[in-house]
Amino acid sequence: MLTIKRLDIQDARVLIAGAREKAEVIGVPMCIAITDEGGNLIAFERMDGGKVTSSIIAIDKSYTASGAKKATHEYGVASQPGSPAYGIGSAIGGRLMVVGGGLPVIVEGEVVGGIGVSSGTPDQDRAVAQAGIDAFLATL
Amino acid sequence: MLTIKRLDIQDARVLIAGAREKAEVIGVPMCIAITDEGGNLIAFERMDGGKVTSSIIAIDKSYTASGAKKATHEYGVASQPGSPAYGIGSAIGGRLMVVGGGLPVIVEGEVVGGIGVSSGTPDQDRAVAQAGIDAFLATL
Amino acid sequence: MLTIKRLDIQDARVLIAGAREKAEVIGVPMCIAITDEGGNLIAFERMDGGKVTSSIIAIDKSYTASGAKKATHEYGVASQPGSPAYGIGSAIGGRLMVVGGGLPVIVEGEVVGGIGVSSGTPDQDRAVAQAGIDAFLATL
Amino acid sequence: MLTIKRLDIQDARVLIAGAREKAEVIGVPMCIAITDEGGNLIAFERMDGGKVTSSIIAIDKSYTASGAKKATHEYGVASQPGSPAYGIGSAIGGRLMVVGGGLPVIVEGEVVGGIGVSSGTPDQDRAVAQAGIDAFLATL
């Protein structure tokens, strides 16, 4: 038997609040998704004005980051034409996201979940996701 | 009527054991899938620590390699931008994998099944898949 | 943060071996799938002669049992015409299985994973799944 | 290693010709699909006037019959409300067909493929599928 640490719903709310605060600062209404370390959704919020398509994209970014234990922008680099992971972005029915904005949440070296953000540019999405993680880690 | 040779469950176990041994040597916990020559799953193991997303990716790499009778990294080359097979990686709902780590299992010139490995770099995945095949061929 | 107990790969092998032994006793080659408590696949075997269609069905029975913390045959009862859960069987793209043969694996009152069996009658599938669980619980 | 017998393309043509002849006799233009014993498509014909939706249904009936080694109308009986396999018809993304018209092709006790027919009533579809099998068995 394995013993796993995993985000709870209170942690998920902290992550979303931290991300939302950053989204408000930069003035981009975002979709924000939190998954557990198995890639399953814990919490989600679409801020007023967030993109409809980004609901699914944010969830899939978070799924990818937690399930693959890797930031989605790293997959973006690794999957460029000519690179070894070229083509990975259409795996799992297209759920494997290679666009920035998905980050694993890591505590004491273990992935305990993920956060995925979508509606802005990939750089904006990534900055907002990071703000969520920063807010969460500050509570530990 | 055709007469087909196909991996049995004991062969599949040998393939997985050979791959797992190599994965342990390089220190990367892997997802390892074995399919028959028709692309249908025979056996699968996710080593402790293997990526959740890689469960599906390993199965689909094996499906591709056995069904298309071709290593997935060969598709990676053939599907680069400007190449004839560009775009093939999103075929079959994204199941057609063009990332290395899927190899057909060939006996006496015939494809009898496939092995798919995922969780490491494509080169690591491919080396682990090859180790599975080497272990299997050594038993013939 | 939550702390979760989860089947490891060695547990999964014990579950499969126990199920396989029962399948051999009743003379029905089975597909046997083990998922973790998040519904993600850990291990799978299709015994020689197991049905091709049952590969996916076994995985989805295990996914349902672990994810929903409920035996699939209980959903079968609850989803009959006129019952409150009528129609649930086509949820999640058809992955929510309401046919017997999927059981949650429960340790100290917590679901730590699931087992799904397919190829026989639903009663045979369920008996084989239970044999896997019995074999596993005997090792604790 | 297993040794499997499987329909070849010439066998598939004989099956389709036998089915088509019966379809002409009863005056119902049909979709007729032939799969191998792994459920993969070998041949398909939509007679002029056959239903568009029946293309997929015929393929899935044949997939079910060959992969599950069972006539689809048997699943129809077994999956009625209150019966043990209730709900199986939405498995595998809905590909598991429980409507008559899919039959396994059996030679010397082994399933070597399947035939699926669609566009008429289930009874018509089944009769046309059986005519294909009769024509094929007469050539052995």
XYZ file of C-alpha atoms in Angstrom:
560
model
C 0.000 0.000 0.000
C 1.090 3.532 -0.805
C 0.438 6.596 1.312
C -0.227 9.695 -0.763
C -0.571 13.355 0.156
C -3.246 15.222 -1.716
C -4.789 18.685 -1.809
C -8.056 19.018 0.091
C -10.911 21.333 -0.826
C -9.666 24.052 1.524
C -6.249 23.961 -0.173
C -8.001 24.172 -3.530
C -9.859 27.296 -2.442
C -6.602 28.930 -1.353
C -5.030 28.113 -4.718
C -7.984 29.575 -6.604
C -8.064 32.699 -4.420
C -4.380 33.357 -5.011
C -4.791 32.918 -8.743
C -7.934 35.055 -8.883
C -6.255 37.900 -7.034
C -3.453 37.960 -9.621
C -5.969 37.734 -12.469
C -7.724 40.803 -11.102
C -4.436 42.703 -10.839
C -3.605 42.067 -14.503
C -7.225 42.607 -15.509
C -7.858 39.272 -17.257
C -10.876 37.213 -16.111
C -9.676 33.612 -15.942
C -10.840 30.009 -15.743
C -9.019 28.338 -12.854
C -8.998 24.580 -12.225
C -7.523 22.548 -9.372
C -6.973 18.784 -9.667
C -5.689 16.233 -7.197
C -2.484 14.275 -7.803
C -4.484 11.691 -9.780
C -5.676 14.337 -12.220
C -9.261 14.443 -10.957
C -10.989 17.813 -10.557
C -11.311 19.239 -7.026
C -12.464 22.803 -7.709
C -13.076 25.142 -10.581
C -14.082 28.761 -11.062
C -14.769 30.736 -14.202
C -14.499 34.410 -13.321
C -17.140 36.623 -14.927
C -15.894 37.183 -18.463
C -13.665 34.094 -18.571
C -13.710 32.228 -21.879
C -16.124 29.340 -22.279
C -13.580 27.233 -24.181
C -11.099 27.859 -21.392
C -13.186 25.897 -18.918
C -12.085 22.668 -20.522
C -8.603 23.914 -21.320
C -7.948 24.947 -17.717
C -9.134 21.562 -16.460
C -6.928 19.743 -18.975
C -3.913 21.901 -18.146
C -4.330 21.014 -14.496
C -4.899 17.340 -15.341
C -1.700 17.302 -17.386
C 0.410 19.103 -14.797
C -0.669 16.881 -11.910
C -0.840 13.611 -13.836
C 2.445 14.067 -15.655
C 4.132 15.908 -12.760
C 5.304 18.570 -15.158
C 4.494 22.158 -16.120
C 2.589 22.350 -19.389
C 4.961 24.994 -20.779
C 7.785 22.473 -20.417
C 5.853 20.163 -22.710
C 5.508 23.126 -25.063
C 9.274 23.308 -25.374
C 9.798 19.537 -25.521
C 7.174 19.032 -28.223
C 8.355 21.596 -30.772
C 8.965 20.250 -34.285
C 12.225 18.326 -34.300
C 12.131 17.784 -30.541
C 11.769 14.345 -28.937
C 8.229 14.789 -27.620
C 6.887 16.257 -30.863
C 3.247 15.258 -31.227
C 2.568 14.573 -27.548
C 0.023 17.406 -27.536
C -2.634 15.327 -29.250
C -2.299 12.410 -26.811
C -5.142 11.308 -24.538
C -7.727 12.635 -26.947
C -6.020 16.015 -26.886
C -6.177 16.325 -23.101
C -2.375 16.398 -22.801
C -1.838 20.153 -22.849
C 1.454 21.619 -24.045
C 0.433 25.276 -23.682
C 1.628 27.200 -20.648
C -0.706 27.712 -17.692
C -0.652 24.292 -16.029
C 1.613 23.751 -13.023
C 2.031 20.848 -10.607
C 1.591 21.712 -6.944
C 4.606 20.305 -5.121
C 4.951 19.919 -1.347
C 8.079 18.419 0.185
C 9.138 17.084 -3.188
C 5.850 15.316 -3.924
C 3.202 16.329 -6.449
C -0.013 16.745 -4.437
C -2.141 18.208 -7.217
C -2.183 20.698 -10.049
C -3.487 24.079 -11.109
C -4.548 25.036 -14.613
C -5.385 28.527 -15.823
C -6.761 29.671 -19.163
C -8.272 32.752 -20.851
C -5.213 35.005 -21.199
C -1.976 34.581 -23.098
C 0.007 31.497 -22.084
C 2.392 33.781 -20.151
C -0.514 35.417 -18.325
C -2.067 32.035 -17.597
C 1.217 30.762 -16.224
C 1.761 33.824 -14.033
C -1.731 33.487 -12.587
C -1.221 29.778 -11.911
C 2.064 30.539 -10.186
C 0.354 33.162 -8.029
C -2.080 30.501 -6.870
C 0.760 28.207 -5.911
C 2.618 30.999 -4.125
C -0.477 31.793 -2.072
C -0.921 28.144 -1.168
C 2.708 27.508 -0.218
C 2.599 30.587 2.020
C -0.038 28.866 4.166
C 2.070 25.790 4.923
C -8.338 -17.906 -44.007
C -5.217 -16.445 -42.480
C -3.132 -18.014 -39.751
C -1.719 -15.442 -37.353
C 0.868 -15.682 -34.623
C 0.160 -13.609 -31.549
C 1.670 -12.944 -28.128
C 0.057 -14.872 -25.294
C -0.272 -13.668 -21.716
C 2.937 -15.415 -20.655
C 4.841 -13.651 -23.451
C 3.321 -10.369 -22.282
C 4.570 -10.950 -18.756
C 8.089 -11.618 -20.044
C 7.994 -8.403 -22.068
C 6.838 -6.388 -19.053
C 9.422 -7.969 -16.745
C 12.238 -7.167 -19.157
C 11.099 -3.582 -19.511
C 10.621 -3.160 -15.768
C 14.122 -4.405 -15.043
C 15.582 -1.783 -17.372
C 13.346 0.913 -15.879
C 14.683 0.065 -12.446
C 18.274 0.238 -13.709
C 17.773 3.750 -15.084
C 15.669 4.742 -12.095
C 12.517 5.851 -13.911
C 9.217 4.257 -12.848
C 7.328 3.492 -16.037
C 3.929 2.587 -17.430
C 4.327 -0.505 -19.623
C 1.635 -1.827 -21.986
C 1.526 -4.922 -24.188
C -0.948 -5.305 -27.046
C -1.581 -8.140 -29.463
C -1.028 -7.794 -33.218
C -4.566 -6.411 -33.539
C -3.800 -3.569 -31.134
C -5.901 -4.940 -28.269
C -4.494 -4.762 -24.744
C -3.074 -7.971 -23.237
C -1.286 -6.689 -20.134
C -0.313 -3.465 -18.398
C 1.613 -2.327 -15.343
C 2.125 1.120 -13.877
C 5.179 0.937 -11.643
C 4.842 2.831 -8.359
C 5.545 6.449 -9.273
C 4.711 6.066 -12.962
C 2.740 8.984 -14.385
C -1.040 8.809 -14.424
C -1.195 10.371 -17.884
C 1.264 7.764 -19.117
C -1.173 4.905 -18.544
C -3.123 5.903 -21.609
C -0.066 7.039 -23.538
C 1.714 3.696 -23.023
C -1.354 1.771 -24.177
C -1.699 3.997 -27.242
C 2.005 3.718 -28.116
C 1.665 -0.053 -28.052
C -1.571 0.098 -30.044
C 0.153 2.231 -32.680
C 3.270 0.091 -32.905
C 1.415 -3.193 -33.250
C -1.430 -1.897 -35.381
C 0.746 0.114 -37.758
C 3.688 -2.344 -37.603
C 6.022 0.566 -37.013
C 7.991 2.118 -34.154
C 6.365 5.287 -32.885
C 9.610 7.248 -33.153
C 9.601 6.526 -36.892
C 6.251 8.264 -37.086
C 7.845 11.119 -35.158
C 10.309 11.612 -37.985
C 7.748 11.078 -40.751
C 5.243 13.536 -39.277
C 7.464 16.585 -38.897
C 6.183 19.784 -40.502
C 6.682 19.604 -44.260
C 6.893 15.797 -44.213
C 4.311 13.597 -45.923
C 2.773 12.224 -42.742
C 2.491 15.631 -41.081
C -0.594 15.659 -38.860
C -0.917 11.888 -38.530
C -0.351 12.268 -34.752
C -3.870 13.484 -34.150
C -5.464 10.615 -36.075
C -7.758 8.037 -34.437
C -8.807 10.535 -31.771
C -5.178 11.119 -30.892
C -4.420 7.411 -30.348
C -1.872 7.336 -33.195
C 1.269 8.117 -31.201
C 4.291 9.677 -32.901
C 6.456 9.960 -29.783
C 9.145 7.340 -29.175
C 8.493 4.459 -26.789
C 6.237 2.217 -28.882
C 7.807 -0.744 -30.678
C 6.325 -3.630 -32.648
C 7.273 -7.098 -31.421
C 8.504 -9.019 -34.451
C 9.040 -12.782 -34.630
C 10.251 -14.432 -37.849
C 9.420 -11.299 -39.789
C 5.846 -11.054 -38.535
C 4.435 -8.500 -36.086
C 2.960 -10.525 -33.224
C 2.194 -7.617 -30.900
C 3.553 -4.394 -29.504
C 5.028 -2.781 -26.416
C 4.474 0.794 -25.303
C 6.357 2.582 -22.545
C 5.789 6.034 -21.067
C 6.835 8.220 -18.122
C 10.439 9.084 -19.007
C 11.923 10.966 -21.928
C 11.083 9.468 -25.316
C 14.617 8.053 -25.494
C 14.255 6.449 -22.057
C 10.839 5.073 -22.982
C 12.243 3.596 -26.161
C 15.227 2.005 -24.407
C 12.926 0.405 -21.829
C 10.600 -0.898 -24.545
C 13.585 -2.367 -26.387
C 14.747 -4.082 -23.189
C 11.358 -5.748 -22.962
C 11.661 -7.009 -26.513
C 15.231 -8.217 -25.941
C 14.105 -10.184 -22.881
C 11.269 -11.747 -24.855
C 13.343 -12.661 -27.900
C 15.899 -14.310 -25.610
C 13.225 -16.824 -24.547
C 12.474 -18.035 -28.076
C -3.978 18.318 2.906
C -5.412 14.819 2.763
C -3.513 11.612 3.370
C -4.710 8.784 1.130
C -4.004 5.073 1.146
C -3.701 3.492 -2.257
C -2.943 0.112 -3.785
C 0.635 -0.290 -4.987
C 1.736 -2.430 -7.936
C 2.481 -5.409 -5.701
C -1.046 -5.245 -4.255
C -2.384 -5.083 -7.797
C -0.516 -8.241 -8.735
C -1.968 -10.055 -5.715
C -5.470 -8.972 -6.697
C -4.988 -10.171 -10.282
C -3.485 -13.490 -9.169
C -6.404 -14.174 -6.834
C -8.908 -13.370 -9.533
C -7.084 -15.426 -12.137
C -7.004 -18.457 -9.879
C -10.787 -18.316 -9.489
C -11.237 -17.778 -13.219
C -9.245 -20.927 -13.882
C -11.346 -22.874 -11.372
C -14.591 -21.919 -13.111
C -13.000 -22.289 -16.533
C -13.686 -18.814 -17.907
C -10.704 -16.829 -19.265
C -11.142 -13.285 -17.985
C -9.965 -9.725 -18.449
C -8.905 -8.368 -15.048
C -8.169 -4.703 -14.322
C -6.934 -2.957 -11.174
C -7.269 0.792 -10.669
C -6.141 3.057 -7.857
C -8.606 4.980 -5.684
C -8.568 7.792 -8.260
C -9.739 5.443 -10.997
C -6.413 5.339 -12.839
C -5.184 1.990 -14.172
C -2.429 0.208 -12.222
C -2.401 -3.247 -13.810
C -4.304 -5.356 -16.318
C -4.252 -8.864 -17.713
C -6.293 -10.492 -20.463
C -6.071 -14.228 -19.968
C -5.652 -16.215 -23.170
C -9.168 -16.474 -24.593
C -10.519 -13.432 -22.734
C -12.812 -11.282 -24.859
C -11.342 -8.340 -26.741
C -14.316 -6.147 -25.893
C -13.865 -7.028 -22.238
C -10.485 -5.292 -22.030
C -12.181 -1.925 -21.997
C -15.182 -3.133 -20.010
C -12.987 -4.555 -17.229
C -11.029 -1.305 -16.991
C -14.240 0.728 -16.887
C -15.817 -1.522 -14.252
C -12.772 -0.996 -12.056
C -12.788 2.738 -12.765
C -16.447 2.921 -11.757
C -16.055 0.849 -8.596
C -13.046 2.767 -7.297
C -14.153 6.196 -8.450
C -17.735 5.883 -7.265
C -16.839 3.736 -4.211
C -19.586 1.328 -5.159
C -19.972 -2.130 -6.680
C -21.134 -1.933 -10.276
C -23.959 -4.429 -9.639
C -25.378 -1.968 -7.097
C -25.609 0.585 -9.885
C -27.348 -2.103 -11.938
C -30.123 -2.233 -9.357
C -30.266 1.520 -8.854
C -30.448 2.316 -12.577
C -33.385 0.121 -13.563
C -36.244 1.879 -15.380
C -38.267 3.894 -12.887
C -35.402 3.998 -10.385
C -33.694 7.227 -9.360
C -30.401 6.514 -11.110
C -32.021 5.404 -14.352
C -29.750 6.356 -17.253
C -26.547 6.692 -15.213
C -25.051 3.835 -17.250
C -24.391 6.046 -20.224
C -22.633 8.718 -18.161
C -18.975 9.613 -18.669
C -19.086 8.537 -22.303
C -20.377 5.145 -21.237
C -17.517 4.513 -18.789
C -19.899 4.379 -15.788
C -20.575 0.653 -15.727
C -23.764 -0.711 -14.168
C -23.089 -4.375 -14.935
C -21.739 -6.608 -12.174
C -18.019 -7.397 -12.001
C -16.598 -4.166 -10.613
C -15.859 -3.963 -6.885
C -14.161 -1.341 -4.726
C -11.191 -2.555 -2.693
C -11.770 -1.409 0.875
C -9.186 -1.394 3.672
C -10.066 -0.137 7.150
C -13.194 1.477 5.779
C -11.422 3.396 3.031
C -11.572 2.705 -0.717
C -7.956 2.175 -1.809
C -8.681 1.032 -5.359
C -10.903 -1.162 -7.476
C -11.024 -4.383 -9.426
C -12.974 -4.964 -12.625
C -13.553 -8.319 -14.302
C -15.202 -9.116 -17.634
C -15.697 -11.967 -20.113
C -18.123 -14.226 -18.236
C -21.659 -13.673 -17.028
C -22.013 -10.736 -14.642
C -22.285 -13.217 -11.754
C -19.106 -14.997 -12.828
C -17.317 -11.698 -13.269
C -18.379 -10.607 -9.792
C -17.293 -13.873 -8.177
C -13.877 -13.622 -9.812
C -13.485 -10.007 -8.706
C -14.415 -10.992 -5.165
C -11.814 -13.781 -5.226
C -9.184 -11.185 -6.090
C -10.232 -9.056 -3.137
C -10.291 -12.058 -0.788
C -6.753 -12.994 -1.832
C -5.583 -9.417 -1.257
C -7.253 -8.985 2.126
C -5.682 -12.275 3.278
C -2.238 -10.692 2.863
C -2.898 -7.755 5.181
C 2.698 -17.593 -28.598
C -0.812 -18.206 -29.817
C -1.793 -19.316 -33.307
C -5.032 -17.734 -34.481
C -7.214 -18.367 -37.513
C -8.684 -15.256 -39.077
C -10.833 -14.306 -42.064
C -8.912 -13.045 -45.068
C -10.154 -10.471 -47.572
C -11.430 -13.152 -49.951
C -13.481 -14.684 -47.119
C -14.814 -11.229 -46.327
C -15.964 -10.765 -49.924
C -17.798 -14.096 -49.814
C -19.534 -13.078 -46.587
C -20.601 -9.755 -48.049
C -21.800 -11.343 -51.307
C -23.942 -13.846 -49.425
C -25.456 -11.115 -47.291
C -26.030 -8.811 -50.246
C -27.845 -11.509 -52.191
C -30.262 -12.018 -49.300
C -30.716 -8.262 -48.912
C -31.716 -8.042 -52.583
C -34.189 -10.891 -52.162
C -35.956 -9.146 -49.293
C -35.602 -5.774 -50.995
C -33.774 -3.891 -48.241
C -30.507 -2.144 -49.175
C -28.093 -2.849 -46.320
C -24.809 -1.779 -44.772
C -22.636 -4.882 -44.340
C -19.417 -4.970 -42.287
C -16.862 -7.729 -41.783
C -14.323 -7.641 -38.943
C -11.525 -9.978 -37.997
C -11.487 -11.893 -34.711
C -9.836 -8.885 -33.012
C -12.743 -6.637 -33.969
C -10.874 -4.695 -36.657
C -12.623 -3.932 -39.948
C -11.719 -6.040 -43.005
C -14.406 -5.032 -45.497
C -17.515 -2.938 -45.737
C -20.200 -2.169 -48.309
C -23.150 0.184 -48.192
C -25.591 -0.902 -50.872
C -27.192 1.966 -52.799
C -29.953 3.212 -50.521
C -28.409 1.834 -47.312
C -28.742 4.117 -44.288
C -25.881 6.487 -43.507
C -26.176 5.907 -39.759
C -26.076 2.187 -40.395
C -22.492 2.381 -41.642
C -21.279 2.842 -38.090
C -23.913 0.563 -36.586
C -23.016 -2.316 -38.901
C -19.320 -1.919 -38.077
C -20.058 -1.851 -34.348
C -22.347 -4.880 -34.566
C -19.563 -6.808 -36.256
C -16.992 -5.510 -33.753
C -19.210 -6.659 -30.880
C -19.950 -10.074 -32.343
C -16.323 -10.894 -33.098
C -14.772 -9.256 -30.029
C -17.297 -10.642 -27.554
C -17.761 -13.941 -29.442
C -21.497 -13.534 -29.179
C -24.467 -12.600 -31.364
C -25.688 -9.091 -30.691
C -29.305 -10.237 -30.340
C -28.194 -12.425 -27.412
C -26.950 -9.274 -25.696
C -30.343 -7.765 -26.466
C -32.014 -10.468 -24.396
C -29.404 -10.442 -21.633
C -29.505 -6.666 -21.220
C -33.238 -6.159 -20.805
C -34.306 -4.262 -17.656
C -34.007 -6.593 -14.702
C -31.555 -8.883 -16.497
C -27.938 -9.336 -15.388
C -26.290 -7.502 -18.283
C -28.661 -4.541 -18.139
C -26.777 -1.438 -19.219
C -24.045 -3.204 -21.209
C -25.288 -1.513 -24.374
C -23.651 1.796 -23.495
C -20.237 0.238 -22.827
C -17.165 1.035 -24.921
C -18.521 4.443 -25.825
C -21.701 2.816 -27.076
C -19.883 0.478 -29.481
C -21.160 -2.623 -27.641
C -24.255 -3.316 -29.724
C -27.200 -5.185 -28.235
C -29.425 -4.946 -31.306
C -29.704 -7.974 -33.590
C -27.694 -8.112 -36.805
C -24.203 -8.926 -35.504
C -23.001 -12.515 -35.632
C -19.649 -14.125 -34.901
C -18.187 -16.209 -37.729
C -17.209 -19.545 -36.240
C -15.028 -22.170 -37.899
C -14.170 -25.422 -36.109
C -15.346 -23.958 -32.823
C -13.195 -20.834 -33.052
C -14.375 -17.283 -33.707
C -12.462 -16.137 -36.803
C -14.312 -12.859 -37.334
C -17.713 -11.240 -37.366
C -20.402 -9.850 -39.635
C -22.620 -6.889 -38.860
C -25.641 -5.788 -40.861
C -27.800 -2.703 -40.480
C -30.535 -0.732 -42.286
C -33.536 -3.020 -41.904
C -35.397 -4.268 -38.864
C -33.214 -6.183 -36.406
C -34.757 -9.414 -37.649
C -34.016 -8.518 -41.267
C -30.474 -7.498 -40.346
C -29.934 -10.776 -38.544
C -31.315 -12.849 -41.418
C -29.035 -11.064 -43.876
C -26.004 -11.565 -41.605
C -26.847 -15.258 -41.310
C -27.088 -15.540 -45.096
C -23.555 -14.169 -45.342
C -22.303 -16.771 -42.895
C -24.154 -19.576 -44.683
C -22.570 -18.578 -47.981
C -19.127 -18.504 -46.381
C -19.445 -21.837 -44.584
C -20.557 -23.445 -47.858
C -17.152 -22.643 -49.341
C -15.144 -24.456 -46.678
